[in-house]
Amino acid sequence: MIRKLDHIGIAVEALDDVRALYEDLGLREARREEVAGQGVRVAFLPVGETRIELLEPTSSDSPIAAFLRKRGAGIHHLCFAVDDLDAALESLARKGYRLIHRTPVPGADGRRVAFLHPEAGRGVLIELAEDGD
Ligand code: CO
């Protein structure tokens, strides 16, 4: 089901401030975009086969804004790339796992994504993204 660790999502108060830290560690921002449906602005910094995804809320009702209020800045989710997202979600639902999205929603990179419920991930928020290539 899983092809690779696509990215590690990190919730931040201020994108440029945290980006500067990772750039000082030797990474470079490859791209930035706003995902309107999720109320976030994201910056991707490749690191080997995977990427760091910095997530800054664009509104106070964004899930990332809620996370920052509750838990503070830090690791927010792991995203795994899968070949067939519909099949993966169907399989997980059939096995009884709680899903935030039963059907894929638009994510960053123009890809289809879905989140498992944190309860299903035993405290880890897991995102699945379809790898179209
Ligand atoms: Co993500």
PDB file of C-alpha atoms and ligand atoms in Angstrom:
ATOM      1  CA  MET A   1       0.000   0.000   0.000  1.00  0.00           C
ATOM      2  CA  ILE A   2       2.658   2.555   1.060  1.00  0.00           C
ATOM      3  CA  ARG A   3       5.218   3.585  -1.531  1.00  0.00           C
ATOM      4  CA  LYS A   4       7.309   5.959   0.594  1.00  0.00           C
ATOM      5  CA  LEU A   5       7.259   8.549   3.370  1.00  0.00           C
ATOM      6  CA  ASP A   6       6.106  11.493   1.267  1.00  0.00           C
ATOM      7  CA  HIS A   7       6.562  14.235   3.844  1.00  0.00           C
ATOM      8  CA  ILE A   8       6.539  15.177   7.514  1.00  0.00           C
ATOM      9  CA  GLY A   9       4.066  17.975   8.256  1.00  0.00           C
ATOM     10  CA  ILE A  10       5.139  20.553  10.837  1.00  0.00           C
ATOM     11  CA  ALA A  11       2.720  23.155  12.200  1.00  0.00           C
ATOM     12  CA  VAL A  12       4.317  26.601  12.471  1.00  0.00           C
ATOM     13  CA  GLU A  13       3.225  30.043  13.615  1.00  0.00           C
ATOM     14  CA  ALA A  14       5.314  31.854  10.989  1.00  0.00           C
ATOM     15  CA  LEU A  15       6.489  30.116   7.827  1.00  0.00           C
ATOM     16  CA  ASP A  16       9.423  32.382   7.025  1.00  0.00           C
ATOM     17  CA  ASP A  17      10.855  32.227  10.524  1.00  0.00           C
ATOM     18  CA  VAL A  18      10.886  28.406  10.583  1.00  0.00           C
ATOM     19  CA  ARG A  19      11.984  28.120   6.945  1.00  0.00           C
ATOM     20  CA  ALA A  20      15.074  30.132   7.878  1.00  0.00           C
ATOM     21  CA  LEU A  21      15.949  27.509  10.500  1.00  0.00           C
ATOM     22  CA  TYR A  22      15.726  24.618   8.010  1.00  0.00           C
ATOM     23  CA  GLU A  23      17.682  26.615   5.441  1.00  0.00           C
ATOM     24  CA  ASP A  24      20.373  27.194   8.044  1.00  0.00           C
ATOM     25  CA  LEU A  25      20.404  23.394   8.458  1.00  0.00           C
ATOM     26  CA  GLY A  26      21.119  23.116   4.731  1.00  0.00           C
ATOM     27  CA  LEU A  27      17.665  22.473   3.203  1.00  0.00           C
ATOM     28  CA  ARG A  28      16.109  24.656   0.506  1.00  0.00           C
ATOM     29  CA  GLU A  29      12.484  25.597  -0.024  1.00  0.00           C
ATOM     30  CA  ALA A  30      11.383  24.003  -3.314  1.00  0.00           C
ATOM     31  CA  ARG A  31       7.878  25.380  -3.511  1.00  0.00           C
ATOM     32  CA  ARG A  32       5.144  27.132  -1.632  1.00  0.00           C
ATOM     33  CA  GLU A  33       1.405  27.125  -2.090  1.00  0.00           C
ATOM     34  CA  GLU A  34      -1.872  27.888  -0.378  1.00  0.00           C
ATOM     35  CA  VAL A  35      -4.341  25.023   0.114  1.00  0.00           C
ATOM     36  CA  ALA A  36      -7.585  26.966   0.449  1.00  0.00           C
ATOM     37  CA  GLY A  37      -9.695  23.945   1.411  1.00  0.00           C
ATOM     38  CA  GLN A  38      -7.526  23.289   4.458  1.00  0.00           C
ATOM     39  CA  GLY A  39      -6.848  26.917   5.446  1.00  0.00           C
ATOM     40  CA  VAL A  40      -3.080  26.586   5.186  1.00  0.00           C
ATOM     41  CA  ARG A  41      -0.074  27.972   3.392  1.00  0.00           C
ATOM     42  CA  VAL A  42       2.574  25.288   2.913  1.00  0.00           C
ATOM     43  CA  ALA A  43       6.270  25.307   2.062  1.00  0.00           C
ATOM     44  CA  PHE A  44       8.054  22.132   0.952  1.00  0.00           C
ATOM     45  CA  LEU A  45      11.732  21.527   1.671  1.00  0.00           C
ATOM     46  CA  PRO A  46      13.085  18.319   0.101  1.00  0.00           C
ATOM     47  CA  VAL A  47      15.319  16.130   2.223  1.00  0.00           C
ATOM     48  CA  GLY A  48      16.521  12.997   0.435  1.00  0.00           C
ATOM     49  CA  GLU A  49      13.533  10.936  -0.753  1.00  0.00           C
ATOM     50  CA  THR A  50      11.115  12.824   1.451  1.00  0.00           C
ATOM     51  CA  ARG A  51      10.217  16.426   2.304  1.00  0.00           C
ATOM     52  CA  ILE A  52       9.512  18.666   5.244  1.00  0.00           C
ATOM     53  CA  GLU A  53       6.114  20.361   4.869  1.00  0.00           C
ATOM     54  CA  LEU A  54       5.789  23.552   6.909  1.00  0.00           C
ATOM     55  CA  LEU A  55       2.145  24.437   7.579  1.00  0.00           C
ATOM     56  CA  GLU A  56       1.086  27.956   8.510  1.00  0.00           C
ATOM     57  CA  PRO A  57      -2.604  28.685   9.128  1.00  0.00           C
ATOM     58  CA  THR A  58      -4.271  31.274   6.889  1.00  0.00           C
ATOM     59  CA  SER A  59      -7.311  31.725   9.133  1.00  0.00           C
ATOM     60  CA  SER A  60      -8.197  31.272  12.793  1.00  0.00           C
ATOM     61  CA  ASP A  61     -10.671  28.465  11.985  1.00  0.00           C
ATOM     62  CA  SER A  62      -8.053  26.417  10.117  1.00  0.00           C
ATOM     63  CA  PRO A  63      -7.308  22.971  11.610  1.00  0.00           C
ATOM     64  CA  ILE A  64      -3.666  24.065  11.895  1.00  0.00           C
ATOM     65  CA  ALA A  65      -4.673  27.149  13.905  1.00  0.00           C
ATOM     66  CA  ALA A  66      -6.635  24.859  16.247  1.00  0.00           C
ATOM     67  CA  PHE A  67      -3.628  22.524  16.546  1.00  0.00           C
ATOM     68  CA  LEU A  68      -1.300  25.444  17.410  1.00  0.00           C
ATOM     69  CA  ARG A  69      -3.698  26.659  20.113  1.00  0.00           C
ATOM     70  CA  LYS A  70      -3.996  23.195  21.621  1.00  0.00           C
ATOM     71  CA  ARG A  71      -0.525  21.706  21.214  1.00  0.00           C
ATOM     72  CA  GLY A  72       1.766  24.506  20.074  1.00  0.00           C
ATOM     73  CA  ALA A  73       4.142  24.370  17.112  1.00  0.00           C
ATOM     74  CA  GLY A  74       5.645  21.006  16.213  1.00  0.00           C
ATOM     75  CA  ILE A  75       5.185  17.789  14.255  1.00  0.00           C
ATOM     76  CA  HIS A  76       1.606  17.626  12.991  1.00  0.00           C
ATOM     77  CA  HIS A  77       1.396  14.609  10.679  1.00  0.00           C
ATOM     78  CA  LEU A  78       3.194  11.982   8.612  1.00  0.00           C
ATOM     79  CA  CYS A  79       2.201  11.604   4.981  1.00  0.00           C
ATOM     80  CA  PHE A  80       2.670   8.343   3.116  1.00  0.00           C
ATOM     81  CA  ALA A  81       2.417   8.134  -0.658  1.00  0.00           C
ATOM     82  CA  VAL A  82       0.184   5.347  -1.958  1.00  0.00           C
ATOM     83  CA  ASP A  83      -0.487   4.090  -5.485  1.00  0.00           C
ATOM     84  CA  ASP A  84      -4.268   3.879  -5.255  1.00  0.00           C
ATOM     85  CA  LEU A  85      -5.843   6.096  -2.608  1.00  0.00           C
ATOM     86  CA  ASP A  86      -9.423   4.931  -3.163  1.00  0.00           C
ATOM     87  CA  ALA A  87      -8.404   1.320  -2.692  1.00  0.00           C
ATOM     88  CA  ALA A  88      -6.341   2.193   0.407  1.00  0.00           C
ATOM     89  CA  LEU A  89      -9.265   4.050   2.040  1.00  0.00           C
ATOM     90  CA  GLU A  90     -11.697   1.290   1.202  1.00  0.00           C
ATOM     91  CA  SER A  91      -9.374  -1.307   2.690  1.00  0.00           C
ATOM     92  CA  LEU A  92      -8.810   0.711   5.892  1.00  0.00           C
ATOM     93  CA  ALA A  93     -12.541   1.431   6.325  1.00  0.00           C
ATOM     94  CA  ARG A  94     -13.308  -2.260   5.833  1.00  0.00           C
ATOM     95  CA  LYS A  95     -10.837  -3.077   8.601  1.00  0.00           C
ATOM     96  CA  GLY A  96     -12.662  -0.672  10.922  1.00  0.00           C
ATOM     97  CA  TYR A  97     -10.188   2.221  11.080  1.00  0.00           C
ATOM     98  CA  ARG A  98     -11.651   5.681  11.721  1.00  0.00           C
ATOM     99  CA  LEU A  99     -11.002   8.047   8.837  1.00  0.00           C
ATOM    100  CA  ILE A 100     -11.353  11.835   8.729  1.00  0.00           C
ATOM    101  CA  HIS A 101     -11.893  11.589   4.970  1.00  0.00           C
ATOM    102  CA  ARG A 102     -13.746   8.580   3.584  1.00  0.00           C
ATOM    103  CA  THR A 103     -13.182   9.973   0.114  1.00  0.00           C
ATOM    104  CA  PRO A 104     -10.084  11.899  -1.080  1.00  0.00           C
ATOM    105  CA  VAL A 105      -9.924  15.709  -0.855  1.00  0.00           C
ATOM    106  CA  PRO A 106      -7.671  18.125  -2.803  1.00  0.00           C
ATOM    107  CA  GLY A 107      -4.287  18.566  -1.113  1.00  0.00           C
ATOM    108  CA  ALA A 108      -0.996  20.294  -1.860  1.00  0.00           C
ATOM    109  CA  ASP A 109       0.750  19.492  -5.179  1.00  0.00           C
ATOM    110  CA  GLY A 110      -2.708  19.151  -6.773  1.00  0.00           C
ATOM    111  CA  ARG A 111      -2.828  15.633  -5.393  1.00  0.00           C
ATOM    112  CA  ARG A 112      -5.691  13.694  -3.849  1.00  0.00           C
ATOM    113  CA  VAL A 113      -5.181  13.194  -0.121  1.00  0.00           C
ATOM    114  CA  ALA A 114      -7.043  11.830   2.904  1.00  0.00           C
ATOM    115  CA  PHE A 115      -6.388  11.847   6.632  1.00  0.00           C
ATOM    116  CA  LEU A 116      -6.913   8.985   9.051  1.00  0.00           C
ATOM    117  CA  HIS A 117      -8.389   9.910  12.420  1.00  0.00           C
ATOM    118  CA  PRO A 118      -5.626  10.419  15.068  1.00  0.00           C
ATOM    119  CA  GLU A 119      -7.303   7.660  17.078  1.00  0.00           C
ATOM    120  CA  ALA A 120      -6.651   5.240  14.193  1.00  0.00           C
ATOM    121  CA  GLY A 121      -2.991   6.328  14.148  1.00  0.00           C
ATOM    122  CA  ARG A 122      -2.648   5.794  17.909  1.00  0.00           C
ATOM    123  CA  GLY A 123      -1.932   9.467  18.463  1.00  0.00           C
ATOM    124  CA  VAL A 124      -0.166  10.043  15.136  1.00  0.00           C
ATOM    125  CA  LEU A 125      -2.080  11.914  12.469  1.00  0.00           C
ATOM    126  CA  ILE A 126      -1.520  10.033   9.196  1.00  0.00           C
ATOM    127  CA  GLU A 127      -2.124  11.512   5.759  1.00  0.00           C
ATOM    128  CA  LEU A 128      -2.201   9.402   2.614  1.00  0.00           C
ATOM    129  CA  ALA A 129      -1.475  11.055  -0.737  1.00  0.00           C
ATOM    130  CA  GLU A 130      -1.903   9.464  -4.128  1.00  0.00           C
ATOM    131  CA  ASP A 131       1.284   9.239  -6.122  1.00  0.00           C
ATOM    132  CA  GLY A 132       0.201   9.653  -9.697  1.00  0.00           C
ATOM    133  CA  ASP A 133       3.535   8.963 -11.412  1.00  0.00           C
TER     134      ASP A 133
HETATM  135 CO    CO B   1       0.718  16.976   4.496  1.00  0.00          CO
END
